[in-house]
CSV table of C-alpha atoms in Angstrom, one decimal:
chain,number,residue,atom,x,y,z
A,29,UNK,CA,207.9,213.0,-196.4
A,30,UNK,CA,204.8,215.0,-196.0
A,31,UNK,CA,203.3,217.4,-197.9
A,32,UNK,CA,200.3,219.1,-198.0
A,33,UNK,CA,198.4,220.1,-201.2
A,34,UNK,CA,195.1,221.6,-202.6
A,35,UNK,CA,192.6,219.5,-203.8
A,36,UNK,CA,191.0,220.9,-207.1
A,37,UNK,CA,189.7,218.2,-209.9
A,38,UNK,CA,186.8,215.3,-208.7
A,39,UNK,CA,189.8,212.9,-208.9
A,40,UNK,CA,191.9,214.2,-205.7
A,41,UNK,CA,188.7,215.6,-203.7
A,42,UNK,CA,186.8,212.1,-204.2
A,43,UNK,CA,191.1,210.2,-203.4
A,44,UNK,CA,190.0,212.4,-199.6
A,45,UNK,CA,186.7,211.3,-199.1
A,46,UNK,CA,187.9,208.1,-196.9
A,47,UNK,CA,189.0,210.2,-194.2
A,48,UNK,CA,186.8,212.6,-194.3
A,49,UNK,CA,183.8,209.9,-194.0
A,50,UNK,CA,185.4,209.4,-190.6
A,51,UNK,CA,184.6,212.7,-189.1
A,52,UNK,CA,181.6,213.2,-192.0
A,53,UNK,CA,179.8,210.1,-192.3
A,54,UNK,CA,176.8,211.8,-193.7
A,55,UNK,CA,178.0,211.8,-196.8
A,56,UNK,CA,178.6,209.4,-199.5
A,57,UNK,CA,181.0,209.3,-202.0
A,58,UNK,CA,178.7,211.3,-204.8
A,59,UNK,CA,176.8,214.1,-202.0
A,60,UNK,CA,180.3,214.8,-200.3
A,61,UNK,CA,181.6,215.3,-204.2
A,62,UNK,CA,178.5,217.3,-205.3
A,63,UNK,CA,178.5,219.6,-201.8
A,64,UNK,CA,182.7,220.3,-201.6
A,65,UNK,CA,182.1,221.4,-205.6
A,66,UNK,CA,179.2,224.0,-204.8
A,67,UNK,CA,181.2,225.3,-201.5
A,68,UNK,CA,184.1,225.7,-203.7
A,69,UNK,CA,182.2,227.5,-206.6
A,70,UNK,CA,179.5,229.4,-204.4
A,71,UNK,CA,181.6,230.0,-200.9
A,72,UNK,CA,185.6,230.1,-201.3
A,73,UNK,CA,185.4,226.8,-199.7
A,74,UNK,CA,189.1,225.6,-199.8
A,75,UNK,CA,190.0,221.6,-199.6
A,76,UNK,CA,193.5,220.5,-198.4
A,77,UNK,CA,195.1,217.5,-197.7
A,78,UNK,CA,198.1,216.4,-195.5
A,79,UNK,CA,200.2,213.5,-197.5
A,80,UNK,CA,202.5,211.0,-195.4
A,81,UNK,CA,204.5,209.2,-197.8
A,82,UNK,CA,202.0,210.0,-200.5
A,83,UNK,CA,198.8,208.8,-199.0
A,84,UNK,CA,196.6,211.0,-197.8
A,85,UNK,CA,196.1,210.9,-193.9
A,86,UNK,CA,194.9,214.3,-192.7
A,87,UNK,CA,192.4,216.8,-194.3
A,88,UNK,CA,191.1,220.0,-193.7
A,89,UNK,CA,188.2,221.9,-195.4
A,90,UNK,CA,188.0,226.2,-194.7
A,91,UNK,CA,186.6,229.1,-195.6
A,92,UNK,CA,187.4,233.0,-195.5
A,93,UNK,CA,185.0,235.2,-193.9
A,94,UNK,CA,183.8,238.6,-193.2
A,95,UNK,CA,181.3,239.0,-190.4
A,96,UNK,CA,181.1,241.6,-187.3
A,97,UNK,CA,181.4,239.3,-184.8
A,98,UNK,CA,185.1,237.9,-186.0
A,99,UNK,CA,186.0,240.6,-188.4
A,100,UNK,CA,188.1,239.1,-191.0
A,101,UNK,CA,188.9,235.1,-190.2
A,102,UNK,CA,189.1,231.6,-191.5
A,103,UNK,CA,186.4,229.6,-190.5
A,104,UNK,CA,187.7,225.8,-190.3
A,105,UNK,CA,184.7,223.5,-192.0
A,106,UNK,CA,186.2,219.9,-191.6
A,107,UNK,CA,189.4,219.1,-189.9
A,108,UNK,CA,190.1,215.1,-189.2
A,109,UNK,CA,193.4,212.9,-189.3
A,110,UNK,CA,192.4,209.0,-190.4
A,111,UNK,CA,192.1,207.2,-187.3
A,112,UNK,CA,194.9,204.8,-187.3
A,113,UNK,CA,197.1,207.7,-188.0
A,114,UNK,CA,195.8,210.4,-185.2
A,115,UNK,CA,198.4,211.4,-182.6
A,116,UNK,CA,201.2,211.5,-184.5
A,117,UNK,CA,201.1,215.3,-184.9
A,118,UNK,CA,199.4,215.5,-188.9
A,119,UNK,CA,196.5,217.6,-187.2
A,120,UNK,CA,198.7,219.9,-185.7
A,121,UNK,CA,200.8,220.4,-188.9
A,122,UNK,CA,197.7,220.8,-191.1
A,123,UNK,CA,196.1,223.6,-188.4
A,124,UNK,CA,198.9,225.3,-188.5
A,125,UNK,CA,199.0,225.6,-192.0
A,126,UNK,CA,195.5,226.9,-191.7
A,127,UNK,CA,196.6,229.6,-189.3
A,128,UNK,CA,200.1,231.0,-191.9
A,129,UNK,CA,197.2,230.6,-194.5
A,130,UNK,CA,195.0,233.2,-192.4
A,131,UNK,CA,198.3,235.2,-191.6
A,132,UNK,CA,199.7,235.1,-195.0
A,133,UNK,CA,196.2,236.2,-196.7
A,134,UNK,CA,195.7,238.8,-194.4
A,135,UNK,CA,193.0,237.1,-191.8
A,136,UNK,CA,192.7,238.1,-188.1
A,137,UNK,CA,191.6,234.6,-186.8
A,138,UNK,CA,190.6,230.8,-187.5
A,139,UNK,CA,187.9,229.9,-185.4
A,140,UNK,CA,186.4,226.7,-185.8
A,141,UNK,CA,182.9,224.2,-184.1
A,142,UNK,CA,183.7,221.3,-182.8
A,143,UNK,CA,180.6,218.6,-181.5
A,144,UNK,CA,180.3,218.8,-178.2
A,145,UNK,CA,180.8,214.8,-177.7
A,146,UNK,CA,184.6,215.6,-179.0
A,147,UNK,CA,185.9,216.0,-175.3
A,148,UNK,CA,189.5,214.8,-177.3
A,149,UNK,CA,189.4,217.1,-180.2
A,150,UNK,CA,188.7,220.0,-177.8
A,151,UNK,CA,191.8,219.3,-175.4
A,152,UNK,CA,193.4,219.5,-178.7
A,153,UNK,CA,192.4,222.4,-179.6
A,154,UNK,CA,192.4,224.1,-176.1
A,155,UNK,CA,195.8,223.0,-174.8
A,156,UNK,CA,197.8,222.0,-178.3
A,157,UNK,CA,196.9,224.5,-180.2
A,158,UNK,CA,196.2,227.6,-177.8
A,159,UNK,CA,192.3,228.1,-179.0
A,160,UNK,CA,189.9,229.2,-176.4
A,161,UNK,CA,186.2,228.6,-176.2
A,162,UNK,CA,184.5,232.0,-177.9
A,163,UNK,CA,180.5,230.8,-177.9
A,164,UNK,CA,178.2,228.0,-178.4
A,165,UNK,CA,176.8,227.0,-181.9
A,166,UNK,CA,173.0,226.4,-182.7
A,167,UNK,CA,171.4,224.5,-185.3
A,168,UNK,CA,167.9,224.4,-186.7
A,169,UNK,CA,167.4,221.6,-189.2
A,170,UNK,CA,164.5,222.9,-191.6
């Protein structure tokens, strides 16, 4: 059966942080605690998992936003399905919870990055899921 669920208290984000290592592997166990807890307090940074059969096997991280460019939208942080469990349609199901989240609440759009390596993640996005390309994303490290 699967399910998918909010994470609030340390104890269910950190029960995530296996599969989000694989598309964040930045992180540790104690940063990727100490940065979902600030995005939650100080950016309406929203943590959700996708349960198969109780375990954990997809997760998604987003956040509402206002800004001219989008208007009102859901801008999808983190998005990865474990690795021995991808193609089997979890991050289809957890995406589209995203978007009835964004309908539901009143949001024009989800937009979303992806890396630009992730020639897989963008057929899924592109021909699965319907998204198009809108613009390219640039970073600065300071």
């Amino acid at each position: 059966m699967v399910e998918i669920h909010e994470l609030h208290s340390d104890q269910e984000i950190i029960q995530a942080f296996p599969v989000i290592k694989q598309l964040r592997a930045q992180h540790n166990e104690t940063s990727y605690l100490e940065i979902v807890k600030e995005a939650k307090e100080k950016d309406m940074y929203r943590l959700f998992a996708l349960f198969d059969r109780g375990e954990i096997v997809a997760v998604t991280g987003f956040k509402p936003m206002i800004t001219l460019y989008y208007g009102r939208f859901v801008w999808v942080c983190d998005l990865v399905t474990a690795k021995d469990m991808r193609s089997e349609g979890f991050g289809e199901q957890l995406l589209s919870f995203v978007q009835e989240w964004a309908r539901e609440n009143e949001y024009e759009s989800v937009a979303l990055s992806s890396g630009l390596q992730r020639d897989e993640a963008h057929r899924f996005y592109e021909e699965k899921m319907g998204y198009s390309r809108a613009s390219y994303v640039f970073k600065k490290t300071m």
